[in-house]
Amino acid sequence: MSALVPCIVAGGAGTRLWPVSREAMPKPFMRLADGRSLLQKTFERVAGLDDVAQLLTVINRELLFRTLDDYRALNQKRLELDFLLEPMGRNTAPAIAAAALHVVRHYGEDAQLLVLPADHLIRDQAAFIAAIGRARALADAGWLVTFGIQPDHAETGYGYIQQGEELEGGYRVASFVEKPDLATAEAYLAGGKHLWNAGMFCFRADVLLRELREHAPQVVEGVEKCLALSAPAQGKQGVQCELDGGSFAEVPDISIDYALMERSAKVAVVPCNLGWSDIGSWQALRELTPADANGNQINGEVILHNVQGCYIDSPKRLVGAVGVRDLVVVDTPDALLIADAQCTQDVKFVAQELKRRDHDAYRLHRTVTRPWGTYTVLEEGPRFKIKRIMVRPGESLSLQMHHHRSEHWIVVSGTARVVNGERDFLLNTNESTFIPAGHHHRLVNPGVIDLVMIEVQSGEYLGEDDIVRFNDIYGRAPVSEATN
Amino acid sequence: MSALVPCIVAGGAGTRLWPVSREAMPKPFMRLADGRSLLQKTFERVAGLDDVAQLLTVINRELLFRTLDDYRALNQKRLELDFLLEPMGRNTAPAIAAAALHVVRHYGEDAQLLVLPADHLIRDQAAFIAAIGRARALADAGWLVTFGIQPDHAETGYGYIQQGEELEGGYRVASFVEKPDLATAEAYLAGGKHLWNAGMFCFRADVLLRELREHAPQVVEGVEKCLALSAPAQGKQGVQCELDGGSFAEVPDISIDYALMERSAKVAVVPCNLGWSDIGSWQALRELTPADANGNQINGEVILHNVQGCYIDSPKRLVGAVGVRDLVVVDTPDALLIADAQCTQDVKFVAQELKRRDHDAYRLHRTVTRPWGTYTVLEEGPRFKIKRIMVRPGESLSLQMHHHRSEHWIVVSGTARVVNGERDFLLNTNESTFIPAGHHHRLVNPGVIDLVMIEVQSGEYLGEDDIVRFNDIYGRAPVSEATN
């Protein structure tokens, strides 16, 4: 059989999981109780397949370094890691078309693509492997294969796939159905012919492109044009291709279901029972963990008095709860969510309102991830700002200069190599340096443990855009909105 | 008529108003929507009386500086400010006995005491003044006068006073009644003879002491013994008397109601309608402010979706609320309360559990008040701690030394005078200094605006008890548990 190229497609803001999921750290990066992110779990699922030598990831370009962080610890099999970096989200059809074109170019026309969302949970790996085996056989025979999850309740929040004529290892798809009402969902459950659409696919790259050319030619043509304008670069671990922004913005914004699956006659479904969840809401997430005798699920320091059926996730702050029932409480350093357990789908309305207001809490967490590590604003006041900066071993901030602010740096853990004006020196734990406004400076972690530093900024203007970059090992633009 | 000495008695932890009310910053210091604390409102009520030249305050000794902070801005009439400083709470009978003995000694046997709780709200000052006029006349005639609030609903959370025989300006008290059940409270409301016990009193000091000697002699004797061992000091604005700890601990822990009022035949009540509230819970507090069209009362940045009847107080963090009803949400930098609006009396159980666990969040806020200003722990980690320190103009930290930690100080606002080992120098905004472990050091604000400083501590041990004090302008012990 031809090569299998798993393709993780990470799109969507995961607004129903605000305040943990935010634009700059969306749902795939959410960590579950075991400390692994959904993206890492997807990676492990892929790494657990035989005969897989590469992984293609389609993700927003701002999330590349964060994604590599998540993959790094898990890539013992040294999968080749290819990336298609989206300048913006254009839904799944353009992402999958780009993935298919990439695979045809690098791995051959007959290579098979296994498309996996980055933010779903699959608990039964053996069933997953078995389902893929059946899907590959069907894909080899020219089918566009979807995976249909056996329903265990009358869910109104998913789309359904209706089984048609039986095939070897699956079924022809009779129809796709949008999210049904409850009566319809109950009839589907009773009838046994309808499966949940899990958004996972398996097909030969050439078949996908041929069908897509027939049913949604603008998508393929738009993506081809975009790829012609994009410059792939051979990175340390694989090809990184940043998609050209102007042309990608012109590709139709459309889902693969709507563009192709609902139109093509070549679509099959493999029914399966994978322990699957799309973790579409806080309520769905809480269902993954057992509750105590009062129906509560608690993470963090909590004092409860007469509390039942509550999910409280507060890793850093004390919560006192009194006389409440069936709430979902999610605490983060800068924002708190309190929702009725029956209404957690509506959390998206809070996130949408924040987006409308252009509020930082839609986009960023208080701890912001950069290619070199993280920074956290501890406090801001008139003419000063205090940050905690963590630089990973071997990493380096750009050589830079600020016009309007000076900075005090104090090393609290690890060792820093500092360029400060004309001087270049080591700064050990509990040592400090002062960087006047206008001085060129650079911060490097030459050690083997994380460097943690407190930066106290002082000046008349402390905006992140007061930065002049001279040199950046991550290839970032000479002047950027980003910090450091 | 004889002199009137108002006496503010501030006791009790206000545990039902956790997390804002805590042991080191209890309910009297809570600020209402107008920015004034309950203590300040009580002070203003006193300052609004004619013919008052002094104010006696009975309060825990740890709260002296905090109380002076609250009084300072309001004392335009230059009331003489006497303090009896309790080493621990022993309920109201010992506090009032000490107040009466203090008044007899300093203002004469016939002086009248007006005892006011520090944490109640009275919105009708004119009615308050009128009620005091009637009370003073009765007190002059030898009555122990209580104030009985006309009930406007069948409240089960208060004690009641039953009116007896009519007197000039009030009534003899027929009986005191403990918190009734709802049916009894409804009967009281209908009958029109029962009033709420507001915990306010007016009496001649000598009468109080004579009655107390008859009905609770151990209280008077214990307090007399304690005062004999206590050394009053003439402060800038009045007498400050720190009560002797060992002897005060032996005084019976008993309320004035139970020790005297329920036993004496000389008790009268002045019925009144003062716009009174004891603000006994978050629910009582929220009733002071109008709600919006959805019944919500909001302080802070909040995004609501389908929310009704909620009180949300979150001055510093964003709150998203979805589909919730009738909740009280109170957010502070280190602790969050979520309570059903019908259960806010039970908030005390959370505070009690924190006390049992010896949890910091029972006692302290993240911002801690010291005689010289405040400090806030911004972050703690292995071998480092970051504090924001605010020193008020003219104030000074003690000359001190730490064995195990060094400190970086960076001035972000104002000017500091620093003693660092042998050196004594000014540190201006955006300048820093390093204080090695073992160095004597002192921090003074010589300027006229607040000094704000960031302190980064580093060392193997960062406990607040690693402090050796050499000199302290606030008379604190050479070695103390307190910071700086």
Coordinates of N, CA and C in Angstrom, one line a residue, chain A residues 18 301-306 312 314 316-324 327 329 331-340 343-344 346-347 349-351 353-354 357 359 361 366 376 378-379 382-384 386 388 406-408 410-413 429-432 434 452 454 456-459, chain B residues 18 301-306 312 314 316-324 327 329 331-340 343-344 346-347 349-351 353-354 357 359 361 366 376 378-379 382-384 386 388 406-408 410-413 429-432 434 452 454 456-459:
Chain A
W18 N -13.2 29.3 26.4 CA -12.6 30.5 27.0 C -12.9 30.4 28.5
E301 N -7.2 24.7 45.0 CA -7.5 24.8 46.5 C -8.9 25.4 46.6
V302 N -9.8 24.7 47.2 CA -11.2 25.1 47.2 C -11.8 24.7 48.6
I303 N -12.6 25.6 49.1 CA -13.4 25.3 50.3 C -14.8 25.3 49.9
L304 N -15.5 24.2 50.1 CA -16.9 24.0 49.7 C -17.8 23.9 50.9
H305 N -18.9 24.6 50.8 CA -20.0 24.4 51.8 C -21.3 24.2 51.1
N306 N -21.8 23.0 51.2 CA -23.1 22.8 50.6 C -23.1 23.0 49.1
I312 N -14.9 23.0 39.2 CA -14.1 24.2 39.6 C -12.7 24.0 39.3
S314 N -9.3 25.9 39.3 CA -8.7 27.2 39.8 C -7.3 26.8 40.2
K316 N -4.5 28.4 40.6 CA -3.7 29.3 41.3 C -4.3 30.1 42.4
R317 N -5.7 30.1 42.5 CA -6.3 31.0 43.5 C -7.3 30.1 44.3
L318 N -7.4 30.5 45.6 CA -8.3 29.9 46.5 C -9.8 30.3 46.1
V319 N -10.6 29.3 46.1 CA -12.0 29.5 45.8 C -12.9 29.0 47.0
G320 N -13.7 29.9 47.5 CA -14.7 29.5 48.5 C -16.1 29.5 47.8
A321 N -16.8 28.4 47.9 CA -18.1 28.2 47.2 C -19.1 27.8 48.3
V322 N -20.3 28.5 48.2 CA -21.3 28.3 49.3 C -22.7 28.1 48.6
G323 N -23.3 27.0 48.8 CA -24.7 26.8 48.5 C -25.0 26.8 47.0
V324 N -24.0 26.5 46.2 CA -24.2 26.6 44.7 C -24.3 25.2 44.1
L327 N -22.5 24.4 38.6 CA -21.8 25.5 38.0 C -20.5 25.0 37.4
V329 N -16.9 26.7 36.9 CA -16.0 27.8 37.3 C -14.6 27.6 36.8
D331 N -10.9 29.5 36.5 CA -10.2 30.7 36.9 C -8.8 30.7 36.2
T332 N -8.5 31.9 35.7 CA -7.1 32.1 35.1 C -6.6 33.4 35.7
P333 N -5.3 33.6 35.6 CA -4.7 34.8 36.3 C -5.5 36.1 36.0
D334 N -6.0 36.3 34.8 CA -6.6 37.6 34.4 C -8.1 37.5 34.2
A335 N -8.7 36.4 34.1 CA -10.1 36.3 33.8 C -10.7 35.1 34.4
L336 N -12.0 35.2 34.8 CA -12.8 34.2 35.5 C -14.0 33.9 34.7
L337 N -14.4 32.6 34.6 CA -15.6 32.2 34.0 C -16.5 31.5 35.0
I338 N -17.8 32.0 35.1 CA -18.8 31.3 35.9 C -20.0 31.0 35.0
A339 N -20.3 29.7 34.8 CA -21.3 29.4 33.9 C -22.2 28.3 34.5
D340 N -23.5 28.3 34.2 CA -24.4 27.2 34.5 C -23.9 26.0 33.6
C343 N -25.3 25.5 30.3 CA -25.2 26.6 29.3 C -23.8 26.8 28.8
T344 N -22.9 25.8 29.0 CA -21.5 26.0 28.6 C -21.2 26.2 27.1
D346 N -22.8 28.3 25.5 CA -22.9 29.7 25.3 C -21.7 30.5 25.7
V347 N -20.7 29.9 26.3 CA -19.5 30.6 26.7 C -18.9 31.3 25.4
F349 N -20.3 33.2 23.5 CA -20.8 34.5 23.4 C -20.0 35.5 24.2
V350 N -19.4 35.0 25.3 CA -18.5 35.9 26.1 C -17.3 36.2 25.2
A351 N -16.7 35.1 24.6 CA -15.5 35.2 23.8 C -15.8 36.2 22.6
E353 N -17.9 38.5 22.4 CA -18.1 39.9 22.8 C -16.7 40.5 23.1
L354 N -15.8 39.7 23.7 CA -14.4 40.2 24.0 C -13.7 40.5 22.6
R357 N -14.9 43.7 21.3 CA -14.3 44.9 22.0 C -12.8 45.0 21.8
H359 N -10.6 43.1 23.0 CA -10.1 42.9 24.4 C -8.9 41.9 24.4
A361 N -8.0 39.9 26.5 CA -8.4 38.6 27.1 C -9.0 37.7 26.1
R366 N -2.2 36.1 30.3 CA -1.2 37.0 31.0 C 0.2 36.5 30.7
T376 N 5.5 37.2 31.4 CA 4.3 37.5 32.1 C 4.4 38.9 32.7
L378 N 3.6 41.1 35.5 CA 3.3 40.9 36.9 C 2.5 42.1 37.4
E379 N 2.9 43.3 37.0 CA 2.2 44.5 37.4 C 2.5 45.6 36.4
P382 N 1.7 53.6 36.5 CA 2.1 54.8 35.8 C 3.6 54.8 35.7
R383 N 4.2 54.8 34.5 CA 5.6 54.9 34.2 C 6.4 53.6 34.6
F384 N 5.7 52.5 35.0 CA 6.5 51.3 35.2 C 5.7 50.1 34.8
I386 N 6.3 45.6 35.3 CA 7.2 44.6 35.8 C 6.8 43.3 35.1
R388 N 8.0 39.1 34.4 CA 8.8 37.9 34.7 C 9.1 37.3 33.3
S406 N 13.8 52.5 30.0 CA 15.0 51.8 30.5 C 14.5 50.6 31.2
E407 N 15.5 49.6 31.4 CA 15.1 48.3 32.0 C 16.1 47.9 33.0
H408 N 15.6 47.5 34.2 CA 16.4 46.8 35.2 C 16.2 45.3 35.0
I410 N 17.0 41.6 36.7 CA 17.5 40.8 37.9 C 17.3 39.4 37.6
V411 N 18.4 38.6 37.7 CA 18.3 37.2 37.4 C 17.9 36.5 38.7
V412 N 16.8 35.7 38.7 CA 16.4 35.0 39.9 C 16.7 33.5 39.8
S413 N 16.9 33.0 38.6 CA 17.2 31.6 38.5 C 18.0 31.4 37.1
T429 N 22.7 34.3 38.9 CA 21.5 34.4 39.8 C 21.8 35.4 40.9
N430 N 20.8 36.3 41.1 CA 20.9 37.3 42.1 C 21.8 38.5 41.7
E431 N 22.2 38.6 40.4 CA 22.9 39.7 39.9 C 21.9 40.6 39.0
S432 N 22.3 41.8 38.9 CA 21.4 42.7 38.1 C 22.1 43.6 37.2
F434 N 21.5 47.3 34.5 CA 20.6 48.4 34.2 C 20.8 48.8 32.7
V452 N 15.3 32.6 34.6 CA 14.2 33.3 35.0 C 14.7 34.7 35.5
I454 N 13.6 39.0 36.4 CA 12.6 40.0 36.6 C 13.0 41.2 35.8
V456 N 12.2 45.2 35.3 CA 11.4 46.4 35.7 C 11.6 47.5 34.7
Q457 N 10.5 47.8 33.9 CA 10.6 48.8 32.9 C 10.2 50.1 33.5
S458 N 10.9 51.2 33.0 CA 10.6 52.5 33.6 C 10.7 53.5 32.4
G459 N 9.7 54.4 32.3 CA 9.8 55.4 31.3 C 8.5 56.0 31.0
Chain B
W18 N -16.1 37.5 54.2 CA -14.9 37.0 53.5 C -15.3 36.9 52.0
E301 N -15.1 44.8 35.5 CA -15.3 44.5 34.1 C -15.9 43.1 33.9
V302 N -17.1 43.1 33.4 CA -17.9 41.8 33.4 C -18.6 41.7 32.0
I303 N -18.5 40.5 31.5 CA -19.3 40.2 30.3 C -20.4 39.2 30.7
L304 N -21.7 39.6 30.6 CA -22.8 38.7 31.0 C -23.5 38.2 29.8
H305 N -23.9 36.9 29.9 CA -24.8 36.4 28.9 C -25.9 35.6 29.6
N306 N -27.1 36.1 29.6 CA -28.3 35.5 30.2 C -28.0 35.3 31.7
I312 N -21.9 40.9 41.4 CA -20.5 40.6 41.0 C -19.6 41.7 41.4
S314 N -15.8 42.6 41.3 CA -14.5 42.1 40.8 C -13.7 43.3 40.3
K316 N -10.6 44.0 39.9 CA -9.4 43.9 39.2 C -9.4 42.9 38.0
R317 N -10.3 41.9 38.0 CA -10.2 40.9 37.0 C -11.5 40.8 36.2
L318 N -11.3 40.5 34.9 CA -12.4 40.3 34.0 C -13.3 39.0 34.5
V319 N -14.6 39.2 34.5 CA -15.5 38.0 34.8 C -16.4 37.8 33.6
G320 N -16.5 36.6 33.1 CA -17.5 36.2 32.1 C -18.5 35.3 32.9
A321 N -19.8 35.7 32.8 CA -20.8 34.9 33.4 C -21.8 34.5 32.4
V322 N -22.3 33.2 32.5 CA -23.2 32.6 31.4 C -24.3 31.8 32.1
G323 N -25.5 32.3 31.9 CA -26.7 31.4 32.3 C -26.8 31.3 33.8
V324 N -26.3 32.2 34.6 CA -26.4 32.0 36.1 C -27.4 32.9 36.7
L327 N -26.5 34.7 42.1 CA -25.2 34.4 42.7 C -24.6 35.7 43.3
V329 N -20.8 36.9 43.7 CA -19.4 36.6 43.3 C -18.5 37.8 43.8
D331 N -14.5 38.8 44.1 CA -13.2 38.5 43.7 C -12.1 39.4 44.3
T332 N -11.1 38.8 44.8 CA -10.0 39.5 45.4 C -8.7 38.9 44.7
P333 N -7.6 39.6 44.9 CA -6.4 39.1 44.2 C -6.0 37.7 44.5
D334 N -6.3 37.2 45.7 CA -5.8 35.8 46.0 C -7.0 34.9 46.3
A335 N -8.2 35.3 46.4 CA -9.3 34.4 46.7 C -10.6 34.9 46.1
L336 N -11.4 33.9 45.8 CA -12.7 34.2 45.1 C -13.8 33.5 45.9
L337 N -14.9 34.3 46.0 CA -16.1 33.7 46.7 C -17.2 33.6 45.6
I338 N -17.9 32.4 45.6 CA -19.1 32.2 44.8 C -20.1 31.6 45.7
A339 N -21.2 32.4 45.9 CA -22.2 31.9 46.8 C -23.6 32.1 46.3
D340 N -24.5 31.2 46.6 CA -25.9 31.4 46.3 C -26.4 32.6 47.1
C343 N -27.7 32.1 50.5 CA -26.9 31.4 51.5 C -25.7 32.2 52.0
T344 N -25.7 33.5 51.8 CA -24.5 34.3 52.1 C -24.2 34.3 53.6
D346 N -23.9 31.8 55.2 CA -23.0 30.6 55.4 C -21.6 30.8 55.0
V347 N -21.3 32.0 54.4 CA -19.9 32.3 54.0 C -19.0 32.2 55.2
F349 N -18.8 29.8 57.2 CA -18.2 28.5 57.3 C -16.9 28.3 56.5
V350 N -16.9 29.1 55.4 CA -15.6 29.0 54.6 C -14.5 29.7 55.4
A351 N -14.8 30.9 56.0 CA -13.8 31.6 56.7 C -13.4 30.7 57.9
E353 N -13.3 27.5 58.2 CA -12.5 26.4 57.7 C -11.1 26.9 57.4
L354 N -11.0 28.1 56.8 CA -9.7 28.6 56.6 C -8.9 28.9 57.9
R357 N -7.6 25.8 59.2 CA -6.4 25.3 58.5 C -5.2 26.3 58.7
H359 N -4.9 29.1 57.4 CA -4.6 29.6 56.0 C -4.4 31.1 56.0
A361 N -5.2 33.2 53.9 CA -6.4 33.9 53.3 C -7.5 34.2 54.4
R366 N -3.6 40.0 50.1 CA -2.3 40.0 49.4 C -1.5 41.3 49.6
T376 N 2.9 44.2 48.9 CA 2.1 43.2 48.2 C 3.1 42.3 47.6
L378 N 4.1 40.1 44.8 CA 3.7 40.0 43.4 C 3.9 38.6 42.9
E379 N 5.0 37.9 43.3 CA 5.2 36.6 42.9 C 6.2 35.9 43.8
P382 N 10.9 29.4 43.7 CA 12.1 28.9 44.5 C 13.2 29.9 44.6
R383 N 13.6 30.2 45.8 CA 14.7 31.1 46.0 C 14.5 32.6 45.7
F384 N 13.2 33.0 45.3 CA 13.0 34.4 45.0 C 11.6 34.8 45.4
I386 N 9.1 38.5 45.0 CA 9.0 39.9 44.4 C 7.9 40.6 45.1
R388 N 6.0 44.5 45.9 CA 5.8 45.9 45.6 C 5.6 46.6 47.0
S406 N 19.3 38.4 50.2 CA 19.7 39.7 49.7 C 18.5 40.3 49.0
E407 N 18.6 41.6 48.8 CA 17.4 42.3 48.2 C 17.9 43.3 47.2
H408 N 17.2 43.3 46.0 CA 17.3 44.4 45.0 C 16.2 45.3 45.2
I410 N 14.3 48.7 43.5 CA 14.2 49.6 42.3 C 13.1 50.5 42.6
V411 N 13.4 51.8 42.6 CA 12.3 52.8 42.8 C 11.6 53.1 41.5
V412 N 10.3 52.9 41.5 CA 9.5 53.1 40.3 C 8.7 54.4 40.4
S413 N 8.5 55.0 41.6 CA 7.8 56.2 41.8 C 8.2 56.9 43.1
T429 N 13.6 57.9 41.3 CA 12.8 57.0 40.4 C 13.8 56.4 39.3
N430 N 13.6 55.1 39.1 CA 14.4 54.4 38.1 C 15.8 54.1 38.5
E431 N 16.1 54.3 39.8 CA 17.5 53.9 40.3 C 17.3 52.7 41.2
S432 N 18.4 52.0 41.3 CA 18.3 50.7 42.1 C 19.5 50.6 43.0
F434 N 21.5 47.4 45.6 CA 21.5 46.0 46.0 C 22.0 45.9 47.5
V452 N 7.0 54.2 45.7 CA 6.7 52.9 45.3 C 8.0 52.2 44.8
I454 N 10.0 48.3 43.9 CA 10.0 46.9 43.7 C 11.2 46.3 44.4
V456 N 13.1 42.7 44.9 CA 13.3 41.3 44.5 C 14.2 40.7 45.5
Q457 N 13.7 39.8 46.3 CA 14.4 39.1 47.3 C 15.0 37.8 46.7
S458 N 16.2 37.4 47.2 CA 16.8 36.2 46.7 C 17.5 35.6 47.8
G459 N 17.5 34.3 47.9 CA 18.2 33.6 49.0 C 17.6 32.2 49.2

